[in-house]
Tab-separated table of C-alpha atoms in Angstrom:
chain	number	residue	atom	x	y	z
A	1	ALA	CA	0.043	-0.056	-0.048
A	2	GLN	CA	1.086	3.565	-0.559
A	3	SER	CA	2.084	5.543	2.306
A	4	VAL	CA	4.175	8.838	3.053
A	5	THR	CA	6.430	8.792	6.218
A	6	GLN	CA	7.568	12.088	7.672
A	7	PRO	CA	10.154	11.045	10.336
A	8	ASP	CA	10.185	14.289	12.231
A	9	ILE	CA	7.340	15.079	14.156
A	10	HIS	CA	8.946	18.701	15.464
A	11	ILE	CA	12.066	20.518	14.162
A	12	THR	CA	13.436	23.792	15.797
A	13	VAL	CA	15.666	26.041	13.750
A	14	SER	CA	17.351	29.411	14.473
A	15	GLU	CA	16.288	31.968	12.284
A	16	GLY	CA	18.708	32.394	9.104
A	17	ALA	CA	19.683	28.708	9.545
A	18	SER	CA	19.148	26.200	6.601
A	19	LEU	CA	16.428	23.631	6.953
A	20	GLU	CA	15.698	20.285	5.698
A	21	LEU	CA	12.449	18.424	6.418
A	22	ARG	CA	12.393	14.635	5.288
A	23	CYS	CA	9.699	12.714	3.520
A	24	ASN	CA	9.796	9.282	2.300
A	25	TYR	CA	7.291	7.551	0.300
A	26	SER	CA	6.269	4.211	-0.579
A	27	TYR	CA	4.951	3.480	-3.996
A	28	GLY	CA	5.450	1.244	-7.025
A	29	ALA	CA	5.803	3.957	-9.751
A	30	THR	CA	7.085	7.374	-9.824
A	31	PRO	CA	4.297	9.198	-7.817
A	32	TYR	CA	3.237	12.828	-8.016
A	33	LEU	CA	4.565	14.514	-5.104
A	34	PHE	CA	4.015	17.538	-3.287
A	35	TRP	CA	4.856	19.772	-0.261
A	36	TYR	CA	2.238	21.788	1.759
A	37	VAL	CA	2.525	24.385	4.478
A	38	GLN	CA	-0.035	24.928	7.221
A	39	SER	CA	-0.295	27.760	9.362
A	40	PRO	CA	-2.299	28.020	12.516
A	41	GLY	CA	-5.905	28.262	11.764
A	42	GLN	CA	-5.545	27.923	7.918
A	43	GLY	CA	-5.943	25.549	5.280
A	44	LEU	CA	-2.964	23.843	3.595
A	45	GLN	CA	-1.214	25.822	1.182
A	46	LEU	CA	0.740	24.088	-1.669
A	47	LEU	CA	4.570	25.145	-1.520
A	48	LEU	CA	5.759	22.922	-4.699
A	49	LYS	CA	5.287	19.928	-6.831
A	50	TYR	CA	6.976	17.160	-8.484
A	51	PHE	CA	5.466	15.472	-11.632
A	52	SER	CA	8.424	14.405	-13.712
A	53	GLY	CA	11.613	16.018	-15.413
A	54	ASP	CA	14.323	18.066	-13.177
A	55	THR	CA	14.356	16.401	-9.939
A	56	LEU	CA	15.153	19.511	-8.241
A	57	VAL	CA	12.160	21.541	-8.118
A	58	GLN	CA	11.713	25.053	-6.740
A	59	GLY	CA	8.512	26.226	-4.841
A	60	ILE	CA	7.232	29.364	-3.580
A	61	LYS	CA	8.683	31.323	-0.611
A	62	GLY	CA	12.084	30.365	-1.150
A	63	PHE	CA	11.737	26.461	-0.749
A	64	GLU	CA	12.938	23.804	-2.759
A	65	ALA	CA	12.634	19.846	-2.822
A	66	GLU	CA	14.629	17.158	-4.497
A	67	PHE	CA	13.349	13.942	-5.561
A	68	LYS	CA	15.468	10.759	-5.152
A	69	ARG	CA	14.105	7.613	-6.710
A	70	SER	CA	16.798	5.528	-5.436
A	71	GLN	CA	16.200	6.690	-1.700
A	72	SER	CA	12.244	7.184	-2.190
A	73	SER	CA	12.558	10.467	-0.674
A	74	PHE	CA	11.359	13.990	-1.716
A	75	ASN	CA	13.198	16.300	1.105
A	76	LEU	CA	12.211	20.098	1.529
A	77	ARG	CA	14.707	22.678	1.940
A	78	LYS	CA	15.477	26.142	2.367
A	79	PRO	CA	18.704	27.812	2.831
A	80	SER	CA	17.656	30.567	5.117
A	81	VAL	CA	14.734	30.051	7.337
A	82	HIS	CA	12.503	33.278	8.166
A	83	TRP	CA	10.476	33.576	11.394
A	84	SER	CA	7.284	33.687	9.484
A	85	ASP	CA	8.022	29.885	8.060
A	86	ALA	CA	6.999	28.664	11.363
A	87	ALA	CA	4.395	26.291	10.422
A	88	GLU	CA	3.300	22.485	9.998
A	89	TYR	CA	4.604	21.056	6.887
A	90	PHE	CA	3.187	18.023	4.783
A	91	CYS	CA	4.465	16.134	2.416
A	92	ALA	CA	2.095	14.243	-0.024
A	93	VAL	CA	1.866	11.835	-2.606
A	94	ASP	CA	-0.945	11.517	-5.464
A	95	SER	CA	-1.086	7.601	-6.659
A	96	GLY	CA	-3.322	8.925	-9.535
A	97	ASN	CA	-6.322	7.942	-7.819
A	98	GLN	CA	-5.975	8.969	-4.365
A	99	PHE	CA	-3.768	11.447	-2.278
A	100	TYR	CA	-1.661	10.310	0.957
A	101	PHE	CA	-0.394	12.867	3.442
A	102	GLY	CA	2.333	12.396	5.685
A	103	THR	CA	1.564	13.033	9.429
A	104	GLY	CA	3.318	16.226	9.230
A	105	THR	CA	6.327	18.230	10.761
A	106	SER	CA	6.001	21.142	12.891
A	107	LEU	CA	8.585	23.817	12.464
A	108	THR	CA	9.683	26.319	15.403
A	109	VAL	CA	11.962	29.197	14.450
A	110	ILE	CA	13.759	30.717	17.214
A	111	PRO	CA	15.308	34.217	16.901
B	1	ASP	CA	-10.124	33.131	-7.992
B	2	ALA	CA	-11.861	32.961	-4.710
B	3	GLY	CA	-10.364	29.874	-3.780
B	4	VAL	CA	-12.381	26.965	-2.023
B	5	ILE	CA	-14.778	28.435	0.296
B	6	GLN	CA	-16.013	26.724	3.273
B	7	SER	CA	-18.624	27.775	5.673
B	8	PRO	CA	-19.037	28.096	8.461
B	9	ARG	CA	-15.775	29.103	9.863
B	10	HIS	CA	-16.458	27.764	13.315
B	11	GLU	CA	-19.410	25.391	14.709
B	12	VAL	CA	-20.181	24.822	18.104
B	13	THR	CA	-22.971	22.439	18.634
B	14	GLU	CA	-24.455	20.038	21.327
B	15	MET	CA	-24.280	16.381	21.071
B	16	GLY	CA	-27.185	14.759	19.388
B	17	GLN	CA	-27.464	17.639	16.925
B	18	GLU	CA	-27.265	17.542	13.369
B	19	VAL	CA	-24.403	19.571	11.649
B	20	THR	CA	-24.430	20.658	8.294
B	21	LEU	CA	-20.657	21.837	6.359
B	22	ARG	CA	-20.791	23.499	3.258
B	23	CYS	CA	-18.155	23.775	0.570
B	24	LYS	CA	-17.883	25.497	-3.007
B	25	PRO	CA	-14.666	24.357	-5.029
B	26	ILE	CA	-12.765	26.349	-7.335
B	27	SER	CA	-14.677	26.799	-10.477
B	28	GLY	CA	-13.634	24.311	-13.107
B	29	HIS	CA	-12.234	21.711	-10.686
B	30	ASN	CA	-13.605	18.367	-11.250
B	31	SER	CA	-12.547	16.446	-7.805
B	32	LEU	CA	-13.678	17.456	-4.417
B	33	PHE	CA	-12.411	16.227	-1.262
B	34	TRP	CA	-13.535	16.256	2.224
B	35	TYR	CA	-10.690	15.665	4.929
B	36	ARG	CA	-10.738	15.594	8.699
B	37	GLN	CA	-7.951	16.962	10.839
B	38	THR	CA	-7.275	16.252	14.486
B	39	MET	CA	-4.385	15.851	16.779
B	40	MET	CA	-4.434	12.406	17.212
B	41	ARG	CA	-5.117	11.389	13.812
B	42	GLY	CA	-3.876	13.812	11.462
B	43	LEU	CA	-5.237	14.125	8.087
B	44	GLU	CA	-7.854	11.806	7.254
B	45	LEU	CA	-9.648	11.712	3.809
B	46	LEU	CA	-13.411	10.992	4.493
B	47	ILE	CA	-14.550	11.171	0.864
B	48	TYR	CA	-14.121	12.550	-2.423
B	49	PHE	CA	-16.182	12.999	-5.579
B	50	ASN	CA	-15.081	13.093	-9.321
B	51	ASN	CA	-17.403	15.106	-11.388
B	52	ASN	CA	-20.215	15.219	-8.704
B	53	VAL	CA	-20.057	11.532	-8.085
B	54	PRO	CA	-18.656	9.716	-4.758
B	55	ILE	CA	-15.639	7.751	-5.941
B	56	ASP	CA	-14.368	6.465	-2.520
B	57	ASP	CA	-16.218	7.116	0.879
B	58	SER	CA	-14.299	4.391	2.568
B	59	GLY	CA	-13.083	7.124	5.092
B	60	MET	CA	-16.463	8.111	6.275
B	61	PRO	CA	-16.098	6.946	9.859
B	62	GLU	CA	-20.058	5.959	10.403
B	63	ASP	CA	-23.487	5.942	9.106
B	64	ARG	CA	-23.863	9.098	11.068
B	65	PHE	CA	-21.635	10.696	8.264
B	66	SER	CA	-22.959	11.527	4.781
B	67	ALA	CA	-21.757	13.899	1.837
B	68	LYS	CA	-23.323	15.268	-1.124
B	69	MET	CA	-22.512	16.857	-4.315
B	70	PRO	CA	-25.607	18.097	-5.905
B	71	ASN	CA	-23.619	20.133	-8.461
B	72	ALA	CA	-20.370	21.028	-9.673
B	73	SER	CA	-20.329	24.106	-7.294
B	74	PHE	CA	-21.544	22.749	-4.085
B	75	SER	CA	-20.937	20.186	-1.391
B	76	THR	CA	-21.861	19.144	1.985
B	77	LEU	CA	-20.709	17.016	4.584
B	78	LYS	CA	-23.470	15.941	7.184
B	79	ILE	CA	-23.123	14.851	10.853
B	80	GLN	CA	-26.124	13.419	12.266
B	81	PRO	CA	-26.478	13.000	15.373
B	82	SER	CA	-23.072	14.510	16.298
B	83	GLU	CA	-20.954	13.285	18.976
B	84	PRO	CA	-18.128	15.025	21.066
B	85	ARG	CA	-15.449	12.967	19.224
B	86	ASP	CA	-16.623	14.425	15.842
B	87	SER	CA	-14.596	17.596	17.168
B	88	ALA	CA	-12.080	18.472	14.518
B	89	VAL	CA	-11.329	20.657	11.815
B	90	TYR	CA	-12.823	19.728	8.507
B	91	PHE	CA	-11.498	20.645	5.476
B	92	CYS	CA	-12.744	20.426	1.831
B	93	ALA	CA	-10.475	20.769	-1.082
B	94	SER	CA	-10.721	20.516	-5.021
B	95	SER	CA	-8.398	19.773	-7.840
B	96	VAL	CA	-8.859	19.511	-11.795
B	97	GLY	CA	-8.153	16.070	-11.532
B	98	ALA	CA	-5.793	13.280	-11.129
B	99	GLY	CA	-2.250	14.145	-10.753
B	100	SER	CA	-3.109	17.944	-9.890
B	101	PRO	CA	-2.282	19.574	-6.830
B	102	LEU	CA	-5.431	19.934	-4.146
B	103	HIS	CA	-6.593	23.318	-3.085
B	104	PHE	CA	-7.739	23.624	0.288
B	105	GLY	CA	-10.347	25.529	1.872
B	106	ASN	CA	-9.774	27.462	5.285
B	107	GLY	CA	-11.625	24.751	7.372
B	108	THR	CA	-14.387	24.394	9.667
B	109	ARG	CA	-13.662	23.991	13.155
B	110	LEU	CA	-16.435	21.513	14.639
B	111	THR	CA	-16.788	21.505	18.550
B	112	VAL	CA	-19.514	18.923	19.837
B	113	THR	CA	-20.263	19.305	23.527
């Protein structure tokens, strides 16, 4: 069965530091991959998506993610975190007929 | 583009009452999803529709839950009777179809006392 794993429940980084949020998926073929961000009291907002082609994809707010087929991973990165990036981040996989979300990683940014 | 619109934003009701949540998807989107989010269980897919037809309702927890999509621009999720364990944030999302990103509404926070 398809699944998405986000091994880090909570991460704390200092403002200006780099960030990497991990995501691993289980799926037989190359899936459609997404990262979403959720601020308190809000719905999920799409950060970026991977369908095919270049394995490094750029998203909004300075985020990027790299698809690594050999590792079944789609990690989210940002070179310099801003205080406004504090939120919940969700990785998602679309198998073509259903979306699967990870359990989320909560990001805290300290001054 | 107004995005996915959900109403109400907050709903507080007593156990046993009927609750109806509403969703207006983005115009032109053919797929509509209802999710429930809680601290304990995270995001759970309840049901999704393609072209107004329910495709998979295996996530609907009990017969107390029902969802309809009478036309392409409107969907409802009904809980009757409601119970305290139904307290959660309910999200509606829409997309143009398989392989496309989901666009989420801001959710309805339901509290059942």
